[in-house]
Coordinates of C-alpha atoms and ligand atoms in Angstrom, one line a residue:
M1 CA 8.3 12.6 18.7
G2 CA 5.5 11.5 17.5
C3 CA 4.5 9.8 14.0
S4 CA 3.8 11.4 10.8
P5 CA 0.0 12.7 10.5
A6 CA 0.2 9.9 8.0
F7 CA 1.1 6.7 9.8
S8 CA -1.2 5.2 11.9
E9 CA 0.0 5.2 16.1
T10 CA -0.7 1.1 16.6
P11 CA 2.5 -0.3 15.1
L12 CA 0.6 -3.3 12.8
V13 CA 3.3 -5.5 11.9
P14 CA 6.5 -6.7 14.5
A15 CA 8.8 -5.0 14.9
L16 CA 11.9 -6.8 13.3
L17 CA 11.3 -8.0 9.8
D18 CA 12.8 -11.3 9.1
A19 CA 15.1 -12.4 6.1
A20 CA 12.1 -13.5 4.1
A21 CA 9.5 -10.5 4.8
W22 CA 13.1 -8.2 3.2
R23 CA 12.8 -11.2 0.4
V24 CA 8.9 -10.6 -0.3
G25 CA 9.0 -6.7 0.0
S26 CA 11.8 -6.1 -2.3
A27 CA 10.8 -8.5 -5.1
A28 CA 7.2 -6.7 -4.8
L29 CA 9.0 -3.3 -5.2
T30 CA 11.1 -4.5 -7.9
G31 CA 8.1 -4.5 -9.4
L32 CA 7.0 -0.7 -9.4
L33 CA 10.6 0.1 -9.9
L34 CA 10.8 -1.8 -13.1
E35 CA 7.5 -1.1 -14.4
V36 CA 7.7 2.9 -14.6
C37 CA 11.6 2.5 -16.2
S38 CA 10.5 0.5 -18.8
H39 CA 10.2 2.8 -22.5
P40 CA 7.8 2.9 -24.3
K41 CA 4.7 2.0 -22.8
P42 CA 1.5 3.4 -24.0
G43 CA 0.0 6.4 -22.6
L44 CA 1.9 5.6 -19.5
V45 CA 5.1 7.2 -17.8
T46 CA 8.4 6.5 -18.8
P47 CA 12.0 7.4 -18.2
L48 CA 11.4 9.3 -20.9
S49 CA 7.6 10.3 -21.5
M50 CA 4.8 11.1 -19.5
G51 CA 2.5 9.4 -21.2
S52 CA -1.3 11.2 -21.4
H53 CA -0.4 13.3 -17.8
A54 CA 0.5 16.6 -17.4
D55 CA 0.9 16.0 -13.8
M56 CA 3.1 13.1 -13.1
D57 CA 7.1 12.2 -14.5
V58 CA 9.0 9.2 -13.5
R59 CA 9.8 11.8 -10.5
T60 CA 6.2 11.4 -9.1
F61 CA 7.5 7.9 -9.2
M62 CA 10.1 7.9 -7.8
L63 CA 7.8 9.8 -4.7
S64 CA 5.8 8.2 -4.6
S65 CA 7.7 4.3 -4.9
A66 CA 9.8 5.4 -1.9
A67 CA 6.5 7.1 0.0
I68 CA 5.1 3.6 -0.1
A69 CA 8.0 0.8 0.1
P70 CA 7.6 0.3 3.6
C71 CA 4.2 -0.9 2.9
L72 CA 5.6 -4.2 0.9
F73 CA 7.3 -4.9 4.2
Q74 CA 4.8 -4.8 6.7
C75 CA 2.5 -6.5 4.4
A76 CA 4.4 -9.4 3.8
A77 CA 5.7 -8.9 7.8
L78 CA 1.8 -9.1 8.6
G79 CA 2.1 -12.1 5.9
R80 CA 4.6 -14.3 8.0
S81 CA 3.1 -14.0 11.4
H82 CA -0.6 -14.6 9.9
R83 CA -2.0 -16.6 12.1
G84 CA -5.4 -18.5 10.6
A85 CA -7.5 -18.0 7.7
P86 CA -6.0 -16.0 4.6
A87 CA -9.5 -13.6 5.1
D88 CA -8.4 -12.8 8.4
L89 CA -5.6 -11.5 6.9
L90 CA -6.6 -8.7 4.8
P91 CA -8.6 -6.2 7.6
A92 CA -4.9 -5.7 9.1
V93 CA -3.3 -4.9 5.4
R94 CA -5.7 -2.6 4.3
A95 CA -5.1 -0.2 7.5
V96 CA -1.6 -0.3 6.5
G97 CA -2.3 0.2 3.1
R98 CA -4.4 2.9 4.0
D99 CA -1.5 4.5 6.2
H100 CA 0.2 4.4 2.8
D101 CA -2.3 5.6 0.5
A102 CA -2.3 8.7 2.8
A103 CA 1.5 8.6 2.7
L104 CA 1.6 8.4 -1.1
L105 CA -0.4 12.0 -1.6
A106 CA 1.6 13.7 0.4
A107 CA 4.6 12.4 -1.2
T108 CA 3.1 13.9 -4.8
N109 CA 1.6 16.8 -3.3
G110 CA -2.1 14.7 -4.0
V111 CA -0.9 13.0 -7.4
N112 CA -2.8 10.0 -8.0
T113 CA 0.4 8.0 -9.5
Q114 CA 0.0 4.5 -7.5
R115 CA -2.8 3.9 -5.9
G116 CA -4.4 1.1 -7.2
A117 CA -0.1 -0.8 -7.1
L118 CA -0.1 -0.4 -3.6
F119 CA -3.0 -2.1 -3.4
C120 CA -2.0 -5.0 -6.0
A121 CA 2.1 -5.3 -4.6
G122 CA 1.3 -5.3 -1.3
L123 CA -1.7 -7.9 -1.4
L124 CA 0.8 -10.0 -3.2
A125 CA 3.7 -9.1 -0.4
A126 CA 1.2 -10.9 1.8
A127 CA 0.0 -13.1 -0.1
A128 CA 3.8 -14.9 -0.1
G129 CA 4.7 -13.7 3.4
C130 CA 1.7 -15.7 4.1
L131 CA 3.1 -19.1 2.2
S132 CA 6.7 -18.9 3.0
R133 CA 5.8 -19.8 6.4
E134 CA 5.4 -23.1 5.3
T135 CA 7.8 -23.4 2.8
D136 CA 10.6 -21.4 1.0
A137 CA 9.5 -22.3 -2.8
L138 CA 7.1 -19.9 -3.7
P139 CA 5.8 -20.8 -6.9
A140 CA 3.3 -17.9 -8.6
E141 CA 0.8 -19.3 -9.3
N142 CA 0.7 -20.6 -5.2
V143 CA 1.1 -17.0 -4.5
L144 CA -1.9 -15.4 -6.4
R145 CA -4.1 -17.9 -5.6
T146 CA -3.6 -16.8 -2.0
V147 CA -4.0 -13.5 -2.8
G148 CA -7.6 -14.5 -4.1
E149 CA -7.5 -16.2 -0.5
I150 CA -7.2 -13.2 1.0
T151 CA -9.7 -11.0 -0.8
E152 CA -12.5 -14.0 -1.2
G153 CA -15.5 -12.0 -1.0
L154 CA -14.5 -8.1 -1.2
C155 CA -16.6 -7.7 -4.5
D156 CA -19.4 -8.8 -2.8
R157 CA -18.5 -6.7 0.0
E158 CA -17.4 -3.1 -2.1
L159 CA -19.1 -3.1 -5.3
R160 CA -22.3 -5.8 -5.5
G161 CA -23.9 -5.0 -1.5
R162 CA -22.8 -1.7 -0.8
T163 CA -26.2 0.8 -1.3
G164 CA -26.7 4.3 -1.4
E165 CA -24.2 7.0 -2.9
P166 CA -20.9 5.5 -4.8
R167 CA -17.7 7.1 -4.0
T168 CA -15.1 5.4 -5.3
A169 CA -14.4 5.0 -9.0
G170 CA -14.7 1.7 -8.9
E171 CA -17.9 2.0 -7.5
I172 CA -19.0 4.3 -10.2
L173 CA -18.3 2.8 -12.7
F174 CA -19.3 -0.8 -11.2
R175 CA -22.9 0.7 -10.9
R176 CA -22.0 2.2 -14.4
H177 CA -21.9 -0.7 -16.5
G178 CA -20.8 -3.9 -14.1
V179 CA -17.2 -3.9 -14.2
L180 CA -15.4 -4.8 -11.0
G181 CA -12.3 -4.0 -11.9
I182 CA -9.2 -4.3 -9.7
R183 CA -11.2 -6.0 -6.7
G184 CA -12.4 -8.4 -9.7
E185 CA -8.3 -9.2 -10.8
V186 CA -7.4 -9.6 -7.4
E187 CA -10.2 -11.7 -5.5
A188 CA -10.0 -14.2 -8.7
G189 CA -6.3 -14.3 -8.0
F190 CA -4.6 -12.2 -10.9
P191 CA -6.2 -14.1 -13.6
S192 CA -4.6 -11.4 -16.2
V193 CA -1.0 -11.9 -14.9
L194 CA -1.3 -16.0 -14.8
D195 CA -2.4 -16.1 -17.9
C196 CA -1.0 -13.1 -19.7
G197 CA 1.5 -11.4 -18.1
L198 CA 3.5 -14.6 -16.7
P199 CA 3.8 -16.2 -19.8
A200 CA 4.7 -13.2 -22.1
L201 CA 7.5 -11.9 -19.2
R202 CA 8.5 -15.7 -19.1
T203 CA 8.7 -16.0 -23.5
A204 CA 10.4 -12.9 -23.6
L205 CA 13.4 -13.8 -20.9
A206 CA 13.3 -17.2 -22.3
A207 CA 14.2 -16.1 -25.8
G208 CA 16.9 -13.9 -24.2
H209 CA 15.6 -11.1 -24.6
G210 CA 16.9 -8.0 -22.5
L211 CA 14.7 -6.8 -19.6
N212 CA 12.8 -4.4 -20.8
R213 CA 12.2 -6.0 -23.8
A214 CA 10.5 -8.1 -21.6
L215 CA 8.9 -5.9 -19.9
V216 CA 7.3 -4.1 -22.1
H217 CA 5.9 -7.2 -23.9
A218 CA 4.1 -8.1 -21.2
L219 CA 2.7 -5.3 -20.6
V220 CA 1.4 -5.5 -23.8
A221 CA 0.0 -8.9 -23.4
L222 CA -2.1 -7.2 -20.6
I223 CA -3.8 -4.1 -21.7
A224 CA -5.4 -6.7 -24.1
V225 CA -6.7 -8.7 -21.9
A226 CA -7.2 -5.9 -18.5
E227 CA -10.5 -4.7 -16.9
D228 CA -8.5 -1.7 -17.0
T229 CA -10.8 0.7 -14.7
T230 CA -8.1 3.5 -14.8
V231 CA -9.0 4.1 -19.3
M232 CA -13.0 2.9 -18.4
W233 CA -12.9 6.0 -16.3
R234 CA -11.3 8.6 -18.9
G235 CA -13.0 7.0 -21.6
G236 CA -15.3 4.8 -21.1
P237 CA -15.9 1.0 -22.4
E238 CA -14.9 2.5 -26.1
A239 CA -11.8 3.5 -24.6
L240 CA -11.4 -0.1 -22.7
A241 CA -11.7 -1.6 -26.5
F242 CA -9.7 0.6 -28.6
V243 CA -6.5 0.0 -26.3
R244 CA -7.5 -3.6 -26.1
A245 CA -8.0 -3.8 -30.1
E246 CA -4.2 -2.0 -30.5
A247 CA -3.0 -4.3 -28.1
R248 CA -3.8 -7.5 -30.1
H249 CA -2.8 -5.8 -32.7
V250 CA 0.5 -5.1 -31.3
M251 CA 0.5 -8.9 -29.9
D252 CA -0.2 -10.4 -33.6
L253 CA 3.1 -8.3 -35.1
G254 CA 4.9 -10.6 -32.6
G255 CA 4.6 -7.6 -30.0
A256 CA 7.8 -6.8 -28.4
L257 CA 9.9 -9.3 -29.2
T258 CA 9.6 -8.1 -33.4
P259 CA 10.9 -4.8 -34.7
E260 CA 8.1 -4.1 -36.6
G261 CA 5.9 -5.0 -32.7
V262 CA 7.8 -2.2 -31.0
D263 CA 7.1 0.1 -34.5
A264 CA 3.1 -0.3 -33.4
V265 CA 3.7 0.0 -29.6
R266 CA 5.3 3.7 -30.2
R267 CA 2.3 3.9 -32.9
F268 CA -0.3 2.8 -30.1
D269 CA 1.3 5.0 -27.6
A270 CA 1.0 7.9 -29.8
A271 CA -2.2 6.9 -30.2
C272 CA -3.3 6.9 -26.0
V273 CA -1.7 9.7 -25.6
A274 CA -3.7 11.4 -28.3
R275 CA -6.7 10.2 -26.7
R276 CA -5.7 10.9 -23.4
V277 CA -6.0 7.4 -22.7
S278 CA -3.3 5.9 -20.3
P279 CA -4.2 1.9 -18.7
G280 CA -2.3 2.5 -15.4
G281 CA -4.7 -1.0 -14.4
S282 CA -2.1 -2.3 -16.5
A283 CA 1.0 -1.1 -15.6
D284 CA 0.1 -2.1 -12.1
L285 CA -0.6 -5.5 -13.2
L286 CA 2.9 -5.1 -15.1
S287 CA 4.2 -4.2 -11.6
V288 CA 2.9 -7.5 -9.9
T289 CA 4.5 -10.0 -12.4
V290 CA 7.7 -8.8 -12.3
G291 CA 6.7 -9.1 -8.4
A292 CA 5.1 -12.6 -8.7
H293 CA 8.4 -13.9 -11.4
L294 CA 11.0 -12.2 -8.7
V295 CA 8.9 -14.2 -5.4
E296 CA 9.5 -17.2 -7.4
H297 CA 13.2 -16.9 -8.7
R298 CA 14.3 -14.3 -6.9
V299 CA 16.6 -12.9 -10.2
F300 CA 16.3 -12.3 -13.5
P301 CA 18.5 -14.3 -16.0
E302 CA 21.9 -12.8 -16.4
T303 CA 20.6 -12.0 -20.2
A304 CA 18.2 -10.1 -19.2
T305 CA 20.1 -7.3 -17.7
R306 CA 22.4 -6.7 -20.3
G307 CA 21.0 -5.0 -22.5
F308 CA 18.5 -2.4 -21.6
C309 CA 16.7 0.4 -24.0
L310 CA 15.1 -1.2 -26.9
D311 CA 15.5 0.1 -31.2
G312 CA 15.4 3.3 -31.4
D313 CA 16.1 4.9 -28.0
R314 CA 18.3 7.5 -29.7
H315 CA 18.6 8.9 -25.8
H316 CA 21.1 6.2 -25.2
P317 CA 23.5 4.6 -27.4
K318 CA 22.7 0.6 -28.0
P319 CA 24.1 -0.9 -25.8
D320 CA 26.1 -4.5 -25.9
G321 CA 24.1 -7.7 -25.0
D322 CA 20.3 -6.9 -26.6
R323 CA 21.4 -7.7 -30.1
R324 CA 17.5 -7.5 -31.0
Ligands
LIG1 C1 -8.6 -0.7 -3.6 C2 -9.0 0.8 -3.9 C3 -7.1 0.4 -5.0 C4 -9.6 1.0 -5.6 O1 -9.7 2.2 -5.9 P1 -10.6 2.9 -6.5 O2 -12.7 2.4 -5.4 O3 -11.2 4.2 -5.5 O4 -11.0 2.8 -7.9 P2 -10.9 2.5 -8.9 O5 -10.9 2.6 -10.0 O6 -11.5 0.8 -8.4 O7 -8.9 1.2 -8.8 C5 -8.4 2.0 -8.4 C6 -7.2 1.9 -9.2 O8 -6.7 0.3 -8.9 C7 -5.5 0.8 -10.8 N1 -6.8 -0.3 -11.6 C8 -8.0 -0.3 -12.3 N2 -8.0 -1.3 -12.8 C9 -7.9 -2.1 -12.4 C10 -6.4 -3.8 -12.8 N3 -8.6 -4.8 -13.4 N4 -6.4 -3.9 -13.1 C11 -5.3 -3.6 -11.5 N5 -5.6 -2.1 -11.2 C12 -6.2 -1.9 -11.7 C13 -5.8 1.9 -11.3 O9 -4.4 2.3 -10.3 C14 -3.5 3.2 -11.4 O10 -4.4 3.9 -12.1 C15 -4.7 5.2 -11.5 C16 -3.4 6.3 -12.3 O11 -4.8 6.9 -12.5 P3 -5.1 8.3 -13.4 O12 -6.3 7.5 -13.9 O13 -3.7 8.0 -14.8 O14 -5.1 9.1 -12.5 P4 -5.5 9.7 -11.5 O15 -5.2 10.9 -10.8 O16 -7.1 8.1 -11.0 O17 -7.0 10.2 -12.7 P5 -6.8 12.0 -13.6 O18 -7.2 13.1 -12.6 O19 -5.3 11.8 -13.9 O20 -7.4 11.5 -14.9 C17 -3.2 4.8 -10.1 O21 -3.6 4.6 -9.1 C18 -3.0 3.4 -10.3 O22 -2.2 3.0 -9.9 C19 -7.1 2.4 -10.1 O23 -7.0 3.8 -10.6 C20 -8.4 1.8 -3.1 O24 -10.5 2.2 -2.8 C21 -8.2 0.9 -1.6 O25 -8.4 0.4 -1.2 N6 -6.8 1.7 -1.3 C22 -6.3 1.8 0.2 C23 -4.7 0.7 0.2 C24 -5.4 -1.0 0.8 O26 -5.9 -1.1 0.6 N7 -4.2 -1.5 0.0 C25 -4.0 -3.2 0.5 C26 -3.1 -3.2 0.2 S1 -1.2 -2.6 0.4
ADE2 N1 4.0 4.4 -15.9 C1 2.5 4.4 -15.4 N2 2.2 5.6 -16.0 C2 1.2 6.0 -15.6 N3 0.0 5.9 -14.0 C3 0.5 4.6 -14.1 N4 0.2 3.9 -13.1 C4 1.4 3.0 -12.4 N5 2.0 2.8 -13.6 C5 1.9 3.7 -14.5

């Protein structure tokens, strides 16, 4: 019986994954799952909202996450079995990624829920796998730097050096506005994650806030700085300037860690839906933020997993634990 058409024939990764590959892949997958189930999020899909989308809800993301999960474990294994310079790992990782790009679109009947997330999380898993060959300690800073080493030269190859008709959204936006988008982010080693997403997440967790509040807080910090081509594709540079300014306003009110900040997130969400704007790239960076945190720390603090919902989510009674 042949493989499904969405998968290449040649086995690219070791048949058996070891404990480290399972652990790294699981951390990256957790980032995808926790991102989509956090709520509220400006313009984005949550368990309670379709955000600015008419063609996807939380179930669509469950379908695509299930379809691309194997890629994350395979990328971790590729990293662990790689011998040589990090940049030599990229072709094998992209080949597995392209297979699962097709699997994602097959699972969602063509809806692009997580193509960017697949790219980001796959590279995170490959980088962590690569580093784990030398040590069990996987500080986020080292893993993210390794992503930059694996993708060294990507922007020159796929954006600056490309001639002829642009084929993808990223290429079109680069030609039109000079933005590097997701490729610039990964080649620089995820600076938005290292400098903004992780500090915001860790500040919230260290203060004893629940996981959902910490995730929303980190997302807003990321929207304020990310060069999100998903936003730009739909609304141009003006839309990107709008979401960044709104996110900075929310952070000035304390982000998701204060009642005023949470109210501002809800207003931000309504404004994004009214403009049909969706910061999907920033959501991908939240997935990477969570994955990088778990690759380093393996679990969240117990206080984080008690309360889950924010004030005002009347669909769920206020749970014990997150009393803020
Ligand atoms: C390398 C690619 C992923 C580049 O793809 P492409 O050039 O086609 O498009 P880009 O705009 O450059 O980026 C693609 C997606 O990356 C996300 N993204 C954008 N900016 C950033 C950023 N600064 N940091 C991180 N991630 C970023 C974003 O993905 C999310 O949004 C998508 C949903 O968008 P949405 O508008 O809601 O839905 P659409 O259907 O697209 O539009 P509508 O019709 O609804 O209006 C979703 O993908 C989210 O994840 C960008 O969209 C790719 O070319 C590639 O090579 N992929 C193969 C996989 C691979 O190589 N993997 C390797 C490791 S496994
Ligand atoms: N929750 C989400 N909603 C819309 N687009 C996304 N891209 C990645 N995560 C997303």
